[in-house]
Amino acid sequence: MLLLWCGASAAAEADGEPDPPGSWGVVPLPLLSYAPETELVLGGMAGGYVKSETPKTHDTTFLALAAISTKGQAIFGGGLDAHLLRDQMLVGVELMLRRFPDTFYGVGNDTPLSAAEDFSSDDFSYELRPMVRAANHLYFGVVKHVWFSRVREREPGGLLASDAVTGASGGRSMGVGVAGTYDSRDNTINATQGVYVLAKATTYRRELGSQFDFGAYLLDARTYLSPGPGHVIALNAFVDARSGDAPFYQLAQLGGRNKLRGHYEGRYRDELLGLIQTEYRFPIVGILSGVAFGGVGDVAEKVDDFLSHGLKYSAGGGARVLLDPKGRVNAAVDFGYAGDQTGLYVSLGEAF
């Protein structure tokens, strides 16, 4: 989420001298992106940093954004990764407030396009992850997550309007859990080598103030290899699972820019999502580079059903224009093909 830190840091160090410990910088930028789920998005964002106390510890980074889309969607979001006490503590915060017209296709891995029904919701969520350092690059801690949703408009005659789906009119989810992360990447925005792993387990219970009882479990593992200058092979394995009775908007969802490009985000949703995807990034000329990507995955109600209908796939390619050589921040254009769906994505940074 902290997309602009590298740009902010590079701008602050444009004179070639590193910033002194404790110094900070903020860079406001216009936001322009495109995806099938949102169409054209316009807005603004500000990214920044606070320099660490020593050269060998991480900087604190943050991002805030506000945007509207041509589909009538509005979103405000923010994130913070605070490295404290000489990197002995890492505090992550994510915040989201949105009004979001969207499409629901039902639950399962074989829902037809004809099942599409429109709905609109107001959502607010935040997640707090305070963690302590256990070893080099490794942190463990706890998670606090809250999600409020109000479904304002539902298509007459649809599953949501009949209240046949958990959370059809919205609700309140409040959960706590544990988290761990390992991050040895050489760059958090556009890595060429290293490993990143995030694991979380969160339980939502009525005793905590939640209207729903369920568990949420996530594993996001990435590795980066560089076979030659400018060439990068990126691999990502992603598992997202639910137990109990989660609201439909918090089920595991396949699609979008980060999980098998080409599939509409939320086109398939269920209690279990598993996927593997890879990218090959290569130089073309000057500040222009390219990417080829592909992946397979699916959603299912349980593990035994995961392969019952065959895996979904995605493949495609794109171009990158280097905007910030120091931070390695790219403007990205990708086209994904997923059989009966395709997607064009314009954004900043990499998909994973």
Coordinates of C-alpha atoms in Angstrom, one line a residue:
M1 CA 0.0 0.0 0.0
L2 CA 2.9 2.4 0.7
L3 CA 3.5 3.0 -3.0
L4 CA 5.1 6.4 -3.0
W5 CA 7.7 6.1 -0.3
C6 CA 10.5 5.5 -2.8
G7 CA 9.4 8.5 -4.8
A8 CA 9.3 10.6 -1.7
S9 CA 12.7 9.4 -0.5
A10 CA 14.3 10.0 -3.9
A11 CA 12.9 13.5 -4.1
A12 CA 14.2 14.4 -0.7
E13 CA 17.7 13.1 -1.6
A14 CA 17.8 14.7 -5.0
D15 CA 21.0 16.6 -4.0
G16 CA 22.8 13.3 -3.6
E17 CA 23.2 13.6 0.2
P18 CA 21.3 11.2 2.5
D19 CA 18.8 12.8 4.8
P20 CA 19.8 13.1 8.5
P21 CA 18.2 10.7 11.0
G22 CA 14.7 12.0 12.1
S23 CA 14.2 14.1 9.0
W24 CA 11.0 13.6 7.0
G25 CA 9.5 14.3 3.6
V26 CA 6.1 14.3 1.9
V27 CA 5.4 14.2 -1.9
P28 CA 1.9 14.9 -3.1
L29 CA 1.0 13.5 -6.5
P30 CA -2.0 13.2 -8.8
L31 CA -3.6 9.8 -9.1
L32 CA -4.7 8.4 -12.4
S33 CA -5.4 4.7 -12.9
Y34 CA -7.7 2.3 -14.7
A35 CA -9.1 -1.2 -14.0
P36 CA -12.3 -3.0 -15.1
E37 CA -13.7 -2.9 -11.5
T38 CA -13.4 0.9 -11.3
E39 CA -12.9 2.2 -14.9
L40 CA -11.1 5.5 -14.8
V41 CA -9.9 6.7 -11.4
L42 CA -8.9 10.3 -10.6
G43 CA -7.7 11.8 -7.4
G44 CA -4.6 12.6 -5.4
M45 CA -2.2 10.9 -3.0
A46 CA 0.6 11.8 -0.7
G47 CA 3.4 9.5 0.3
G48 CA 6.2 10.2 2.7
Y49 CA 8.8 8.9 5.1
V50 CA 10.6 9.6 8.4
K51 CA 14.3 8.6 8.3
S52 CA 15.5 5.9 10.6
E53 CA 17.9 6.6 13.5
T54 CA 20.7 4.5 11.9
P55 CA 21.5 3.7 8.3
K56 CA 21.0 -0.1 8.9
T57 CA 17.4 0.3 10.1
H58 CA 14.2 0.8 8.1
D59 CA 12.5 4.1 7.5
T60 CA 8.9 4.7 8.7
T61 CA 6.7 5.2 5.6
F62 CA 3.1 6.3 5.0
L63 CA 0.6 6.9 2.3
A64 CA -2.8 8.7 2.0
L65 CA -5.1 8.8 -1.0
A66 CA -8.5 10.1 -2.0
A67 CA -10.1 9.3 -5.4
I68 CA -13.3 9.0 -7.4
S69 CA -14.0 6.8 -10.4
T70 CA -16.2 7.2 -13.5
K71 CA -18.4 4.4 -12.1
G72 CA -19.4 6.6 -9.2
Q73 CA -17.0 5.0 -6.6
A74 CA -15.3 7.1 -4.0
I75 CA -12.5 6.0 -1.7
F76 CA -10.2 7.4 0.9
G77 CA -7.4 5.2 2.2
G78 CA -4.2 5.3 4.1
G79 CA -1.4 3.1 5.4
L80 CA 1.5 3.4 7.8
D81 CA 4.5 1.1 8.4
A82 CA 6.3 2.5 11.5
H83 CA 9.7 1.1 12.4
L84 CA 10.3 2.0 16.1
L85 CA 12.9 1.5 18.7
R86 CA 15.7 0.9 16.3
D87 CA 13.7 -1.6 14.3
Q88 CA 12.8 -3.7 17.3
M89 CA 9.1 -2.9 16.7
L90 CA 7.0 -2.7 13.5
V91 CA 3.5 -1.1 13.6
G92 CA 1.4 -1.5 10.5
V93 CA -1.9 0.5 10.1
E94 CA -4.3 0.3 7.2
L95 CA -7.4 2.5 6.8
M96 CA -10.2 2.4 4.2
L97 CA -13.4 4.4 3.8
R98 CA -15.4 4.0 0.5
R99 CA -18.7 4.3 -1.2
F100 CA -18.6 1.6 -3.8
P101 CA -21.1 0.5 -6.5
D102 CA -20.1 -3.1 -7.3
T103 CA -21.3 -6.3 -8.9
F104 CA -22.1 -9.6 -7.1
Y105 CA -22.0 -12.9 -9.1
G106 CA -22.9 -15.3 -6.2
V107 CA -20.7 -17.6 -4.2
G108 CA -18.7 -20.4 -5.7
N109 CA -16.2 -21.2 -8.5
D110 CA -18.8 -21.9 -11.3
T111 CA -21.1 -18.8 -11.0
P112 CA -22.2 -17.7 -14.5
L113 CA -21.8 -14.1 -15.9
S114 CA -25.6 -14.1 -16.2
A115 CA -25.9 -14.2 -12.4
A116 CA -24.5 -10.6 -12.1
E117 CA -26.4 -8.3 -9.8
D118 CA -25.5 -4.7 -9.0
F119 CA -25.3 -3.4 -5.4
S120 CA -23.8 -0.4 -3.7
S121 CA -22.3 -0.2 -0.2
D122 CA -20.6 2.2 2.2
D123 CA -17.6 0.6 4.0
F124 CA -15.2 1.6 6.7
S125 CA -12.3 -0.7 7.9
Y126 CA -9.1 -0.4 9.7
E127 CA -6.4 -2.9 10.7
L128 CA -3.7 -2.5 13.4
R129 CA -0.7 -4.8 13.5
P130 CA 1.9 -4.1 16.2
M131 CA 4.8 -6.6 15.9
V132 CA 8.1 -7.1 17.6
R133 CA 11.3 -8.2 16.0
A134 CA 12.2 -11.9 16.6
A135 CA 15.2 -12.1 14.2
N136 CA 16.7 -10.4 11.2
H137 CA 13.8 -9.5 8.8
L138 CA 11.4 -11.4 11.0
Y139 CA 8.5 -9.9 13.1
F140 CA 5.6 -11.4 15.1
G141 CA 2.7 -9.7 16.7
V142 CA -1.1 -9.3 17.0
V143 CA -3.8 -8.0 14.7
K144 CA -6.9 -5.9 15.4
H145 CA -9.4 -5.6 12.5
V146 CA -12.7 -3.8 12.3
W147 CA -15.1 -3.6 9.3
F148 CA -18.4 -1.7 9.1
S149 CA -20.5 -2.2 6.0
R150 CA -23.9 -0.8 4.9
V151 CA -25.4 -2.2 1.7
R152 CA -27.5 0.8 0.5
E153 CA -28.8 -0.5 -2.9
R154 CA -29.6 -4.0 -4.0
E155 CA -30.9 -5.3 -7.3
P156 CA -34.6 -6.3 -7.0
G157 CA -35.1 -10.1 -7.3
G158 CA -31.4 -10.9 -6.6
L159 CA -29.8 -13.0 -3.9
L160 CA -28.8 -9.9 -1.9
A161 CA -32.3 -8.4 -2.0
S162 CA -33.7 -11.7 -0.7
D163 CA -31.2 -11.8 2.2
A164 CA -30.2 -15.3 1.1
V165 CA -26.5 -14.4 1.6
T166 CA -24.7 -13.7 4.9
G167 CA -24.1 -9.9 5.2
A168 CA -26.6 -9.1 2.4
S169 CA -27.6 -5.8 4.1
G170 CA -24.1 -5.1 5.6
G171 CA -23.0 -5.5 9.2
R172 CA -20.2 -5.2 11.7
S173 CA -17.1 -7.4 11.8
M174 CA -14.7 -7.1 14.8
G175 CA -11.7 -9.5 15.1
V176 CA -8.4 -10.1 16.8
G177 CA -5.6 -12.4 15.9
V178 CA -1.9 -13.0 15.3
A179 CA 0.5 -12.1 12.5
G180 CA 4.0 -12.6 11.3
T181 CA 6.1 -11.2 8.5
Y182 CA 9.5 -11.9 7.0
D183 CA 10.9 -9.3 4.5
S184 CA 14.4 -9.5 3.0
R185 CA 13.5 -7.7 -0.3
D186 CA 16.0 -5.2 -1.6
N187 CA 13.2 -2.8 -2.5
T188 CA 9.6 -3.0 -1.2
I189 CA 8.1 -1.5 -4.3
N190 CA 10.1 -3.2 -7.1
A191 CA 12.2 -6.0 -5.7
T192 CA 14.9 -7.7 -7.7
Q193 CA 15.9 -10.2 -5.0
G194 CA 14.8 -11.4 -1.6
V195 CA 11.8 -13.0 0.0
Y196 CA 8.6 -11.6 1.5
V197 CA 6.1 -13.6 3.6
L198 CA 3.0 -12.3 5.4
A199 CA 0.9 -14.7 7.5
K200 CA -2.3 -13.7 9.5
A201 CA -5.0 -15.5 11.5
T202 CA -7.9 -13.5 12.7
T203 CA -11.0 -14.6 14.6
Y204 CA -14.2 -12.5 14.5
R205 CA -16.6 -13.2 17.4
R206 CA -19.8 -11.8 18.9
E207 CA -18.0 -11.6 22.2
L208 CA -15.7 -9.0 20.5
G209 CA -18.7 -7.0 19.2
S210 CA -18.9 -8.6 15.8
Q211 CA -22.3 -9.5 14.2
F212 CA -20.6 -12.5 12.5
D213 CA -18.7 -15.5 13.8
F214 CA -15.9 -16.6 11.5
G215 CA -12.2 -17.0 11.1
A216 CA -9.9 -15.5 8.4
Y217 CA -6.5 -16.9 7.5
L218 CA -4.0 -15.4 5.0
L219 CA -0.6 -16.5 3.6
D220 CA 1.1 -14.3 1.0
A221 CA 4.6 -15.6 0.0
R222 CA 6.8 -14.0 -2.7
T223 CA 10.3 -14.5 -3.9
Y224 CA 12.4 -12.6 -6.4
L225 CA 15.3 -13.8 -8.5
S226 CA 17.6 -11.8 -10.9
P227 CA 19.2 -14.0 -13.6
G228 CA 20.8 -10.9 -15.2
P229 CA 21.0 -7.1 -15.0
G230 CA 17.5 -5.7 -15.4
H231 CA 15.9 -9.2 -15.6
V232 CA 13.7 -10.3 -12.7
I233 CA 11.6 -13.5 -12.1
A234 CA 8.9 -12.9 -9.4
L235 CA 6.9 -15.8 -7.9
N236 CA 3.8 -15.4 -5.7
A237 CA 1.8 -18.0 -3.8
F238 CA -1.3 -16.8 -2.1
V239 CA -3.8 -18.5 0.1
D240 CA -6.9 -16.8 1.7
A241 CA -9.4 -18.9 3.7
R242 CA -12.5 -18.5 5.9
S243 CA -14.1 -20.7 8.5
G244 CA -17.5 -20.2 9.9
D245 CA -20.1 -17.8 8.4
A246 CA -18.3 -14.8 6.9
P247 CA -20.3 -11.9 5.2
F248 CA -20.1 -12.1 1.4
Y249 CA -18.0 -9.0 1.1
Q250 CA -15.3 -10.6 3.3
L251 CA -15.1 -13.9 1.5
A252 CA -11.9 -14.7 -0.3
Q253 CA -12.0 -13.1 -3.8
L254 CA -10.2 -13.9 -7.0
G255 CA -9.4 -11.3 -9.6
G256 CA -8.2 -7.7 -9.9
R257 CA -4.7 -6.4 -10.5
N258 CA -3.1 -8.4 -7.7
K259 CA -4.7 -11.8 -8.0
L260 CA -4.9 -13.2 -11.6
R261 CA -5.2 -10.1 -13.8
G262 CA -8.0 -10.4 -16.4
H263 CA -10.6 -11.7 -13.9
Y264 CA -12.9 -9.1 -12.6
E265 CA -12.2 -8.6 -8.9
G266 CA -14.8 -10.5 -6.9
R267 CA -16.0 -12.4 -10.0
Y268 CA -15.4 -15.6 -8.0
R269 CA -15.6 -15.6 -4.2
D270 CA -15.9 -18.4 -1.6
E271 CA -14.4 -19.6 1.7
L272 CA -11.1 -20.7 0.2
L273 CA -8.8 -19.0 -2.4
G274 CA -5.5 -20.5 -3.6
L275 CA -3.3 -19.3 -6.5
I276 CA 0.2 -19.3 -7.9
Q277 CA 1.4 -16.6 -10.2
T278 CA 4.7 -15.5 -11.8
E279 CA 6.1 -12.5 -13.7
Y280 CA 9.2 -12.1 -15.9
R281 CA 10.3 -8.5 -16.0
F282 CA 12.9 -7.5 -18.6
P283 CA 14.5 -4.3 -20.0
I284 CA 13.6 -3.0 -23.5
V285 CA 15.4 0.3 -24.0
G286 CA 16.2 3.2 -21.7
I287 CA 13.4 3.8 -19.1
L288 CA 11.1 1.4 -20.9
S289 CA 10.8 -2.2 -19.8
G290 CA 8.3 -5.0 -20.2
V291 CA 6.6 -7.8 -18.2
A292 CA 5.0 -11.2 -19.1
F293 CA 2.9 -12.8 -16.5
G294 CA 0.7 -15.9 -15.9
G295 CA -1.0 -17.8 -13.1
V296 CA -3.5 -20.4 -12.0
G297 CA -5.9 -20.5 -9.1
D298 CA -9.5 -20.9 -7.9
V299 CA -11.9 -20.5 -5.1
A300 CA -13.8 -23.3 -3.4
E301 CA -16.0 -24.0 -0.3
K302 CA -13.5 -26.5 1.0
V303 CA -10.2 -28.1 0.0
D304 CA -11.8 -31.2 -1.4
D305 CA -13.8 -29.0 -3.9
F306 CA -10.8 -27.0 -5.0
L307 CA -10.1 -28.9 -8.2
S308 CA -13.7 -30.0 -8.9
H309 CA -14.2 -27.5 -11.8
G310 CA -10.7 -27.1 -13.1
L311 CA -8.4 -24.2 -12.2
K312 CA -8.9 -20.6 -13.4
Y313 CA -6.0 -19.1 -15.3
S314 CA -4.6 -15.8 -16.3
A315 CA -1.9 -14.7 -18.8
G316 CA -0.8 -11.4 -20.3
G317 CA 1.9 -8.8 -20.6
G318 CA 2.5 -5.1 -20.1
A319 CA 4.9 -2.2 -20.2
R320 CA 6.7 -0.2 -17.6
V321 CA 8.1 3.4 -17.7
L322 CA 10.6 4.2 -15.0
L323 CA 9.5 7.3 -13.1
D324 CA 12.0 7.3 -10.2
P325 CA 15.4 5.7 -10.8
K326 CA 16.4 5.8 -7.2
G327 CA 13.2 4.2 -5.8
R328 CA 12.6 2.1 -8.9
V329 CA 9.0 3.2 -9.2
N330 CA 7.3 2.4 -12.5
A331 CA 4.2 3.6 -14.3
A332 CA 2.5 0.3 -15.3
V333 CA 0.2 -0.7 -18.1
D334 CA -1.0 -4.4 -18.2
F335 CA -3.4 -6.4 -20.2
G336 CA -4.7 -9.7 -18.8
Y337 CA -6.5 -12.5 -20.6
A338 CA -8.7 -14.9 -18.6
G339 CA -10.8 -16.8 -21.1
D340 CA -14.2 -15.2 -21.0
Q341 CA -12.8 -12.0 -19.4
T342 CA -10.0 -9.6 -20.1
G343 CA -8.7 -6.6 -18.2
L344 CA -6.7 -3.4 -18.8
Y345 CA -4.8 -2.0 -15.8
V346 CA -3.0 1.3 -15.6
S347 CA -1.3 2.1 -12.3
L348 CA 1.9 2.8 -10.4
G349 CA 4.2 0.0 -9.1
E350 CA 4.1 -3.7 -9.5
A351 CA 1.3 -6.2 -9.0
F352 CA 3.3 -8.1 -6.4

